[in-house]
Amino acid sequence: MGKLEAIVLGIIQGLTEFLPVSSSGHLELAKAIFGDTSVPEESLLFTVVVHFATALATILVFRKEVGIIFKGLFQFKKNDEFRFSLNIVISMIPAALVGVFLDEQIEALFGGQVLLVGAMLLITGVLLLFANNTKAGDGYVTSGKGLMIGIAQAIAILPGISRSGATISTALLLGVSRERAARFSFLMVVPLIVGKMAKDIMDGGLSMEEGIPVPIFLGFGAAFVTGWWACNWMIDIVKRANLNYFALYCFVIGILAIISRFIAF
């Protein structure tokens, strides 16, 4: 992987992890554009590092909330901090189960499936339109809502289904306030990313021999900087309910992706 490709993929990951346009879908499209010979079937090390970069950006932006999560988990008291932490844990369960039991099936979806990405981007666009036109609520995330949002996150493992778009939209449709929906969406993925990285390290799946250090560092830096900016920007966007623009973007990119496959055939 070249330096420029690493920077571009890092920027794509940093921006699209938080913007409701699907980071995995855009990485697949970027790989298709670069060509399989330029961007391998995903360097495990590079992929985990750029995801960790966006998780680190999330921790930085929500450092107070992350502190509350840890505090709540170890207090074991029925207070707001504990309930918030418990809801985060509950929201992780569906995606964790999918990752454990359907790992091979998921990997099969990330092999240049441009047509699938295009179709899923269209679904993301429709979901964003529904959520954007939902009457603003002022509710909190309960355990039941946390589980539903977690199911949306599990479905968003499909390339082209935006994780942030699916989880924020689900929260809004469940009556959660816009700011709480955005914060919960961004925080719920951090434990999953950190857990995935820890698992790969313990399994011996990560090795510096799998990638060139300089591109990896460049990708990390690009993902972290753009992720920090996109995370802050997305909170303001959700507050203003300007999700229609992202829905339109998903429609355009999705249609172009589908057309490109038919032209290729």
PDB file of C-alpha atoms in Angstrom, residues 4-240:
ATOM      1  CA  LEU A   4      -1.046   8.379  -0.936  1.00  0.00           C
ATOM      2  CA  GLU A   5      -3.449   5.436  -0.832  1.00  0.00           C
ATOM      3  CA  ALA A   6      -2.967   5.119   2.927  1.00  0.00           C
ATOM      4  CA  ILE A   7      -3.727   8.818   3.444  1.00  0.00           C
ATOM      5  CA  VAL A   8      -6.805   8.677   1.196  1.00  0.00           C
ATOM      6  CA  LEU A   9      -8.157   5.567   2.937  1.00  0.00           C
ATOM      7  CA  GLY A  10      -7.426   7.126   6.330  1.00  0.00           C
ATOM      8  CA  ILE A  11      -9.352  10.277   5.373  1.00  0.00           C
ATOM      9  CA  ILE A  12     -12.240   8.183   4.066  1.00  0.00           C
ATOM     10  CA  GLN A  13     -12.362   6.176   7.298  1.00  0.00           C
ATOM     11  CA  GLY A  14     -12.118   9.294   9.481  1.00  0.00           C
ATOM     12  CA  LEU A  15     -14.873  11.159   7.656  1.00  0.00           C
ATOM     13  CA  THR A  16     -17.316   8.361   6.950  1.00  0.00           C
ATOM     14  CA  GLU A  17     -17.112   6.648  10.357  1.00  0.00           C
ATOM     15  CA  PHE A  18     -19.121   9.536  11.814  1.00  0.00           C
ATOM     16  CA  LEU A  19     -20.943  10.942   8.808  1.00  0.00           C
ATOM     17  CA  PRO A  20     -24.002   8.816   7.945  1.00  0.00           C
ATOM     18  CA  VAL A  21     -22.692   7.559   4.601  1.00  0.00           C
ATOM     19  CA  SER A  22     -21.043   4.194   5.534  1.00  0.00           C
ATOM     20  CA  SER A  23     -17.297   3.987   6.131  1.00  0.00           C
ATOM     21  CA  SER A  24     -17.095   0.311   5.144  1.00  0.00           C
ATOM     22  CA  GLY A  25     -19.006   0.996   1.926  1.00  0.00           C
ATOM     23  CA  HIS A  26     -16.727   3.859   0.970  1.00  0.00           C
ATOM     24  CA  LEU A  27     -13.615   1.831   1.730  1.00  0.00           C
ATOM     25  CA  GLU A  28     -14.923  -0.892  -0.571  1.00  0.00           C
ATOM     26  CA  LEU A  29     -15.604   1.648  -3.323  1.00  0.00           C
ATOM     27  CA  ALA A  30     -12.151   3.165  -2.826  1.00  0.00           C
ATOM     28  CA  LYS A  31     -10.548  -0.257  -3.146  1.00  0.00           C
ATOM     29  CA  ALA A  32     -12.464  -0.842  -6.365  1.00  0.00           C
ATOM     30  CA  ILE A  33     -11.271   2.507  -7.746  1.00  0.00           C
ATOM     31  CA  PHE A  34      -7.634   1.898  -6.784  1.00  0.00           C
ATOM     32  CA  GLY A  35      -7.776  -1.669  -8.045  1.00  0.00           C
ATOM     33  CA  ASP A  36      -7.117  -4.885  -6.180  1.00  0.00           C
ATOM     34  CA  THR A  37      -3.429  -4.778  -7.061  1.00  0.00           C
ATOM     35  CA  SER A  38      -2.995  -1.332  -5.508  1.00  0.00           C
ATOM     36  CA  VAL A  39      -5.051  -1.894  -2.383  1.00  0.00           C
ATOM     37  CA  PRO A  40      -4.892  -5.495  -1.137  1.00  0.00           C
ATOM     38  CA  GLU A  41      -7.863  -7.356   0.266  1.00  0.00           C
ATOM     39  CA  GLU A  42      -7.376  -5.197   3.355  1.00  0.00           C
ATOM     40  CA  SER A  43      -4.281  -5.282   5.473  1.00  0.00           C
ATOM     41  CA  LEU A  44      -5.571  -6.387   8.862  1.00  0.00           C
ATOM     42  CA  LEU A  45      -3.077  -4.187  10.630  1.00  0.00           C
ATOM     43  CA  PHE A  46      -3.947  -1.084   8.597  1.00  0.00           C
ATOM     44  CA  THR A  47      -7.692  -1.656   8.969  1.00  0.00           C
ATOM     45  CA  VAL A  48      -7.511  -2.074  12.745  1.00  0.00           C
ATOM     46  CA  VAL A  49      -5.184   0.923  13.110  1.00  0.00           C
ATOM     47  CA  VAL A  50      -7.437   3.370  11.223  1.00  0.00           C
ATOM     48  CA  HIS A  51     -10.483   2.125  13.123  1.00  0.00           C
ATOM     49  CA  PHE A  52      -8.574   2.596  16.358  1.00  0.00           C
ATOM     50  CA  ALA A  53      -7.721   6.138  15.206  1.00  0.00           C
ATOM     51  CA  THR A  54     -11.422   7.023  14.885  1.00  0.00           C
ATOM     52  CA  ALA A  55     -12.139   5.351  18.235  1.00  0.00           C
ATOM     53  CA  LEU A  56      -9.400   7.480  19.784  1.00  0.00           C
ATOM     54  CA  ALA A  57     -10.915  10.599  18.202  1.00  0.00           C
ATOM     55  CA  THR A  58     -14.281   9.650  19.717  1.00  0.00           C
ATOM     56  CA  ILE A  59     -12.710   9.202  23.151  1.00  0.00           C
ATOM     57  CA  LEU A  60     -11.093  12.631  22.856  1.00  0.00           C
ATOM     58  CA  VAL A  61     -14.324  14.371  21.832  1.00  0.00           C
ATOM     59  CA  PHE A  62     -16.413  12.525  24.451  1.00  0.00           C
ATOM     60  CA  ARG A  63     -13.777  12.223  27.170  1.00  0.00           C
ATOM     61  CA  LYS A  64     -16.255  13.298  29.870  1.00  0.00           C
ATOM     62  CA  GLU A  65     -18.864  10.771  28.742  1.00  0.00           C
ATOM     63  CA  VAL A  66     -16.245   8.001  28.516  1.00  0.00           C
ATOM     64  CA  GLY A  67     -15.257   8.796  32.086  1.00  0.00           C
ATOM     65  CA  ILE A  68     -18.907   8.508  33.107  1.00  0.00           C
ATOM     66  CA  ILE A  69     -19.156   5.087  31.424  1.00  0.00           C
ATOM     67  CA  PHE A  70     -16.180   3.694  33.342  1.00  0.00           C
ATOM     68  CA  LYS A  71     -17.356   5.288  36.560  1.00  0.00           C
ATOM     69  CA  GLY A  72     -20.833   3.866  36.120  1.00  0.00           C
ATOM     70  CA  LEU A  73     -19.601   0.351  35.358  1.00  0.00           C
ATOM     71  CA  PHE A  74     -17.599   0.076  38.555  1.00  0.00           C
ATOM     72  CA  GLN A  75     -19.952   1.867  40.931  1.00  0.00           C
ATOM     73  CA  PHE A  76     -22.670  -0.797  40.799  1.00  0.00           C
ATOM     74  CA  LYS A  77     -25.244   1.719  41.937  1.00  0.00           C
ATOM     75  CA  LYS A  78     -28.621   2.321  40.332  1.00  0.00           C
ATOM     76  CA  ASN A  79     -27.836   5.872  39.269  1.00  0.00           C
ATOM     77  CA  ASP A  80     -27.790   7.663  35.905  1.00  0.00           C
ATOM     78  CA  GLU A  81     -24.125   6.793  35.295  1.00  0.00           C
ATOM     79  CA  PHE A  82     -24.711   3.072  35.838  1.00  0.00           C
ATOM     80  CA  ARG A  83     -27.844   3.014  33.657  1.00  0.00           C
ATOM     81  CA  PHE A  84     -26.029   4.852  30.848  1.00  0.00           C
ATOM     82  CA  SER A  85     -23.098   2.405  31.052  1.00  0.00           C
ATOM     83  CA  LEU A  86     -25.466  -0.565  31.149  1.00  0.00           C
ATOM     84  CA  ASN A  87     -27.255   0.672  28.023  1.00  0.00           C
ATOM     85  CA  ILE A  88     -23.908   0.955  26.217  1.00  0.00           C
ATOM     86  CA  VAL A  89     -23.110  -2.648  27.145  1.00  0.00           C
ATOM     87  CA  ILE A  90     -26.576  -3.836  26.054  1.00  0.00           C
ATOM     88  CA  SER A  91     -26.204  -2.049  22.702  1.00  0.00           C
ATOM     89  CA  MET A  92     -22.964  -3.975  22.041  1.00  0.00           C
ATOM     90  CA  ILE A  93     -24.545  -7.428  22.348  1.00  0.00           C
ATOM     91  CA  PRO A  94     -26.125  -7.807  18.859  1.00  0.00           C
ATOM     92  CA  ALA A  95     -23.004  -6.715  16.947  1.00  0.00           C
ATOM     93  CA  ALA A  96     -20.782  -8.840  19.198  1.00  0.00           C
ATOM     94  CA  LEU A  97     -22.927 -11.932  18.548  1.00  0.00           C
ATOM     95  CA  VAL A  98     -22.900 -11.318  14.798  1.00  0.00           C
ATOM     96  CA  GLY A  99     -19.134 -10.900  14.860  1.00  0.00           C
ATOM     97  CA  VAL A 100     -18.607 -14.144  16.788  1.00  0.00           C
ATOM     98  CA  PHE A 101     -21.014 -16.427  14.927  1.00  0.00           C
ATOM     99  CA  LEU A 102     -21.044 -14.948  11.413  1.00  0.00           C
ATOM    100  CA  ASP A 103     -17.433 -13.860  11.038  1.00  0.00           C
ATOM    101  CA  GLU A 104     -16.723 -15.841   7.838  1.00  0.00           C
ATOM    102  CA  GLN A 105     -19.997 -14.805   6.194  1.00  0.00           C
ATOM    103  CA  ILE A 106     -19.233 -11.161   6.974  1.00  0.00           C
ATOM    104  CA  GLU A 107     -15.744 -11.402   5.491  1.00  0.00           C
ATOM    105  CA  ALA A 108     -17.261 -12.711   2.246  1.00  0.00           C
ATOM    106  CA  LEU A 109     -19.181  -9.445   1.881  1.00  0.00           C
ATOM    107  CA  PHE A 110     -15.966  -7.396   1.752  1.00  0.00           C
ATOM    108  CA  GLY A 111     -14.478  -8.641  -1.495  1.00  0.00           C
ATOM    109  CA  GLY A 112     -15.259  -5.906  -4.003  1.00  0.00           C
ATOM    110  CA  GLN A 113     -19.033  -6.167  -3.633  1.00  0.00           C
ATOM    111  CA  VAL A 114     -19.695  -2.836  -5.327  1.00  0.00           C
ATOM    112  CA  LEU A 115     -23.245  -3.772  -6.343  1.00  0.00           C
ATOM    113  CA  LEU A 116     -24.113  -4.698  -2.768  1.00  0.00           C
ATOM    114  CA  VAL A 117     -22.585  -1.452  -1.482  1.00  0.00           C
ATOM    115  CA  GLY A 118     -24.638   0.562  -3.969  1.00  0.00           C
ATOM    116  CA  ALA A 119     -27.891  -1.130  -2.958  1.00  0.00           C
ATOM    117  CA  MET A 120     -27.179  -0.706   0.755  1.00  0.00           C
ATOM    118  CA  LEU A 121     -26.347   2.988   0.261  1.00  0.00           C
ATOM    119  CA  LEU A 122     -29.820   3.451  -1.248  1.00  0.00           C
ATOM    120  CA  ILE A 123     -31.332   1.846   1.862  1.00  0.00           C
ATOM    121  CA  THR A 124     -29.235   4.153   4.045  1.00  0.00           C
ATOM    122  CA  GLY A 125     -30.557   7.136   2.108  1.00  0.00           C
ATOM    123  CA  VAL A 126     -34.168   6.071   2.653  1.00  0.00           C
ATOM    124  CA  LEU A 127     -33.533   5.540   6.374  1.00  0.00           C
ATOM    125  CA  LEU A 128     -31.993   8.999   6.719  1.00  0.00           C
ATOM    126  CA  LEU A 129     -34.995  10.599   4.987  1.00  0.00           C
ATOM    127  CA  PHE A 130     -37.391   8.906   7.404  1.00  0.00           C
ATOM    128  CA  ALA A 131     -35.334   9.909  10.434  1.00  0.00           C
ATOM    129  CA  ASN A 132     -34.870  13.492   9.277  1.00  0.00           C
ATOM    130  CA  ASN A 133     -38.603  13.985   8.930  1.00  0.00           C
ATOM    131  CA  THR A 134     -39.410  12.402  12.285  1.00  0.00           C
ATOM    132  CA  LYS A 135     -40.838  14.732  14.896  1.00  0.00           C
ATOM    133  CA  ALA A 136     -38.081  15.721  17.300  1.00  0.00           C
ATOM    134  CA  GLY A 137     -38.242  13.860  20.597  1.00  0.00           C
ATOM    135  CA  ASP A 138     -36.720  14.612  23.972  1.00  0.00           C
ATOM    136  CA  GLY A 139     -36.455  11.082  25.318  1.00  0.00           C
ATOM    137  CA  TYR A 140     -33.536   9.178  26.805  1.00  0.00           C
ATOM    138  CA  VAL A 141     -31.953   5.880  25.778  1.00  0.00           C
ATOM    139  CA  THR A 142     -33.517   3.099  27.853  1.00  0.00           C
ATOM    140  CA  SER A 143     -32.358  -0.528  27.964  1.00  0.00           C
ATOM    141  CA  GLY A 144     -34.967  -1.550  25.416  1.00  0.00           C
ATOM    142  CA  LYS A 145     -34.075   1.304  23.092  1.00  0.00           C
ATOM    143  CA  GLY A 146     -30.394   0.543  23.582  1.00  0.00           C
ATOM    144  CA  LEU A 147     -30.990  -3.025  22.395  1.00  0.00           C
ATOM    145  CA  MET A 148     -32.913  -1.810  19.319  1.00  0.00           C
ATOM    146  CA  ILE A 149     -30.141   0.644  18.481  1.00  0.00           C
ATOM    147  CA  GLY A 150     -27.666  -2.205  18.960  1.00  0.00           C
ATOM    148  CA  ILE A 151     -29.583  -4.348  16.460  1.00  0.00           C
ATOM    149  CA  ALA A 152     -29.345  -1.474  13.979  1.00  0.00           C
ATOM    150  CA  GLN A 153     -25.587  -1.371  14.581  1.00  0.00           C
ATOM    151  CA  ALA A 154     -25.351  -5.112  13.924  1.00  0.00           C
ATOM    152  CA  ILE A 155     -27.224  -4.747  10.622  1.00  0.00           C
ATOM    153  CA  ALA A 156     -24.882  -1.903   9.702  1.00  0.00           C
ATOM    154  CA  ILE A 157     -22.026  -4.416   9.493  1.00  0.00           C
ATOM    155  CA  LEU A 158     -23.216  -4.787   5.898  1.00  0.00           C
ATOM    156  CA  PRO A 159     -21.003  -2.594   3.673  1.00  0.00           C
ATOM    157  CA  GLY A 160     -23.062   0.372   2.509  1.00  0.00           C
ATOM    158  CA  ILE A 161     -25.320   0.533   5.570  1.00  0.00           C
ATOM    159  CA  SER A 162     -24.056   3.477   7.572  1.00  0.00           C
ATOM    160  CA  ARG A 163     -23.428   2.553  11.207  1.00  0.00           C
ATOM    161  CA  SER A 164     -23.877   6.101  12.476  1.00  0.00           C
ATOM    162  CA  GLY A 165     -26.780   6.668  10.102  1.00  0.00           C
ATOM    163  CA  ALA A 166     -28.561   3.466  11.141  1.00  0.00           C
ATOM    164  CA  THR A 167     -28.040   3.935  14.879  1.00  0.00           C
ATOM    165  CA  ILE A 168     -28.867   7.646  14.953  1.00  0.00           C
ATOM    166  CA  SER A 169     -31.918   7.142  12.747  1.00  0.00           C
ATOM    167  CA  THR A 170     -33.158   4.277  14.918  1.00  0.00           C
ATOM    168  CA  ALA A 171     -32.695   6.363  18.055  1.00  0.00           C
ATOM    169  CA  LEU A 172     -34.577   9.290  16.531  1.00  0.00           C
ATOM    170  CA  LEU A 173     -37.424   7.022  15.403  1.00  0.00           C
ATOM    171  CA  LEU A 174     -37.606   5.705  18.993  1.00  0.00           C
ATOM    172  CA  GLY A 175     -38.080   9.252  20.306  1.00  0.00           C
ATOM    173  CA  VAL A 176     -34.566   9.862  21.633  1.00  0.00           C
ATOM    174  CA  SER A 177     -33.476  13.493  21.482  1.00  0.00           C
ATOM    175  CA  ARG A 178     -31.169  14.358  18.586  1.00  0.00           C
ATOM    176  CA  GLU A 179     -28.125  15.249  20.678  1.00  0.00           C
ATOM    177  CA  ARG A 180     -28.453  12.149  22.874  1.00  0.00           C
ATOM    178  CA  ALA A 181     -28.910  10.004  19.758  1.00  0.00           C
ATOM    179  CA  ALA A 182     -25.674  11.286  18.232  1.00  0.00           C
ATOM    180  CA  ARG A 183     -23.658  10.927  21.427  1.00  0.00           C
ATOM    181  CA  PHE A 184     -24.928   7.431  22.134  1.00  0.00           C
ATOM    182  CA  SER A 185     -24.252   6.364  18.542  1.00  0.00           C
ATOM    183  CA  PHE A 186     -20.654   7.535  18.630  1.00  0.00           C
ATOM    184  CA  LEU A 187     -19.916   6.140  22.104  1.00  0.00           C
ATOM    185  CA  MET A 188     -21.451   2.689  21.591  1.00  0.00           C
ATOM    186  CA  VAL A 189     -18.929   1.719  18.933  1.00  0.00           C
ATOM    187  CA  VAL A 190     -15.797   2.541  20.950  1.00  0.00           C
ATOM    188  CA  PRO A 191     -15.855  -0.618  23.132  1.00  0.00           C
ATOM    189  CA  LEU A 192     -16.418  -2.776  20.035  1.00  0.00           C
ATOM    190  CA  ILE A 193     -13.428  -1.311  18.179  1.00  0.00           C
ATOM    191  CA  VAL A 194     -11.142  -1.520  21.202  1.00  0.00           C
ATOM    192  CA  GLY A 195     -12.368  -5.055  21.912  1.00  0.00           C
ATOM    193  CA  LYS A 196     -11.760  -6.124  18.308  1.00  0.00           C
ATOM    194  CA  MET A 197      -8.240  -4.725  18.430  1.00  0.00           C
ATOM    195  CA  ALA A 198      -7.518  -6.491  21.735  1.00  0.00           C
ATOM    196  CA  LYS A 199      -8.857  -9.781  20.350  1.00  0.00           C
ATOM    197  CA  ASP A 200      -6.714  -9.549  17.219  1.00  0.00           C
ATOM    198  CA  ILE A 201      -3.617  -8.809  19.292  1.00  0.00           C
ATOM    199  CA  MET A 202      -4.261 -11.757  21.633  1.00  0.00           C
ATOM    200  CA  ASP A 203      -4.938 -14.067  18.676  1.00  0.00           C
ATOM    201  CA  GLY A 204      -1.634 -13.038  17.126  1.00  0.00           C
ATOM    202  CA  GLY A 205      -3.412 -11.701  14.062  1.00  0.00           C
ATOM    203  CA  LEU A 206      -1.623  -8.365  14.104  1.00  0.00           C
ATOM    204  CA  SER A 207       1.974  -8.061  12.995  1.00  0.00           C
ATOM    205  CA  MET A 208       4.001  -5.128  11.780  1.00  0.00           C
ATOM    206  CA  GLU A 209       5.172  -7.379   8.941  1.00  0.00           C
ATOM    207  CA  GLU A 210       1.681  -7.112   7.421  1.00  0.00           C
ATOM    208  CA  GLY A 211       2.133  -3.490   6.434  1.00  0.00           C
ATOM    209  CA  ILE A 212       4.720  -0.805   5.800  1.00  0.00           C
ATOM    210  CA  PRO A 213       5.082   1.392   8.928  1.00  0.00           C
ATOM    211  CA  VAL A 214       5.071   4.788   7.166  1.00  0.00           C
ATOM    212  CA  PRO A 215       1.749   4.285   5.314  1.00  0.00           C
ATOM    213  CA  ILE A 216       0.220   2.892   8.494  1.00  0.00           C
ATOM    214  CA  PHE A 217       1.233   5.958  10.502  1.00  0.00           C
ATOM    215  CA  LEU A 218       0.008   8.255   7.728  1.00  0.00           C
ATOM    216  CA  GLY A 219      -3.316   6.426   7.604  1.00  0.00           C
ATOM    217  CA  PHE A 220      -3.645   6.629  11.386  1.00  0.00           C
ATOM    218  CA  GLY A 221      -2.943  10.379  11.394  1.00  0.00           C
ATOM    219  CA  ALA A 222      -5.354  11.072   8.542  1.00  0.00           C
ATOM    220  CA  ALA A 223      -8.131   8.995  10.151  1.00  0.00           C
ATOM    221  CA  PHE A 224      -7.626  10.593  13.571  1.00  0.00           C
ATOM    222  CA  VAL A 225      -7.622  14.229  12.397  1.00  0.00           C
ATOM    223  CA  THR A 226     -10.555  13.873  10.001  1.00  0.00           C
ATOM    224  CA  GLY A 227     -12.410  11.677  12.511  1.00  0.00           C
ATOM    225  CA  TRP A 228     -12.080  14.280  15.273  1.00  0.00           C
ATOM    226  CA  TRP A 229     -13.396  16.984  12.936  1.00  0.00           C
ATOM    227  CA  ALA A 230     -16.227  14.854  11.541  1.00  0.00           C
ATOM    228  CA  CYS A 231     -17.346  13.757  15.014  1.00  0.00           C
ATOM    229  CA  ASN A 232     -17.724  17.358  16.195  1.00  0.00           C
ATOM    230  CA  TRP A 233     -19.381  18.417  12.942  1.00  0.00           C
ATOM    231  CA  MET A 234     -21.865  15.527  12.954  1.00  0.00           C
ATOM    232  CA  ILE A 235     -23.218  16.434  16.402  1.00  0.00           C
ATOM    233  CA  ASP A 236     -24.116  19.907  15.146  1.00  0.00           C
ATOM    234  CA  ILE A 237     -25.651  18.463  11.977  1.00  0.00           C
ATOM    235  CA  VAL A 238     -27.908  16.111  13.916  1.00  0.00           C
ATOM    236  CA  LYS A 239     -29.020  18.985  16.154  1.00  0.00           C
ATOM    237  CA  ARG A 240     -30.011  20.994  13.069  1.00  0.00           C
TER     238      ARG A 240
END
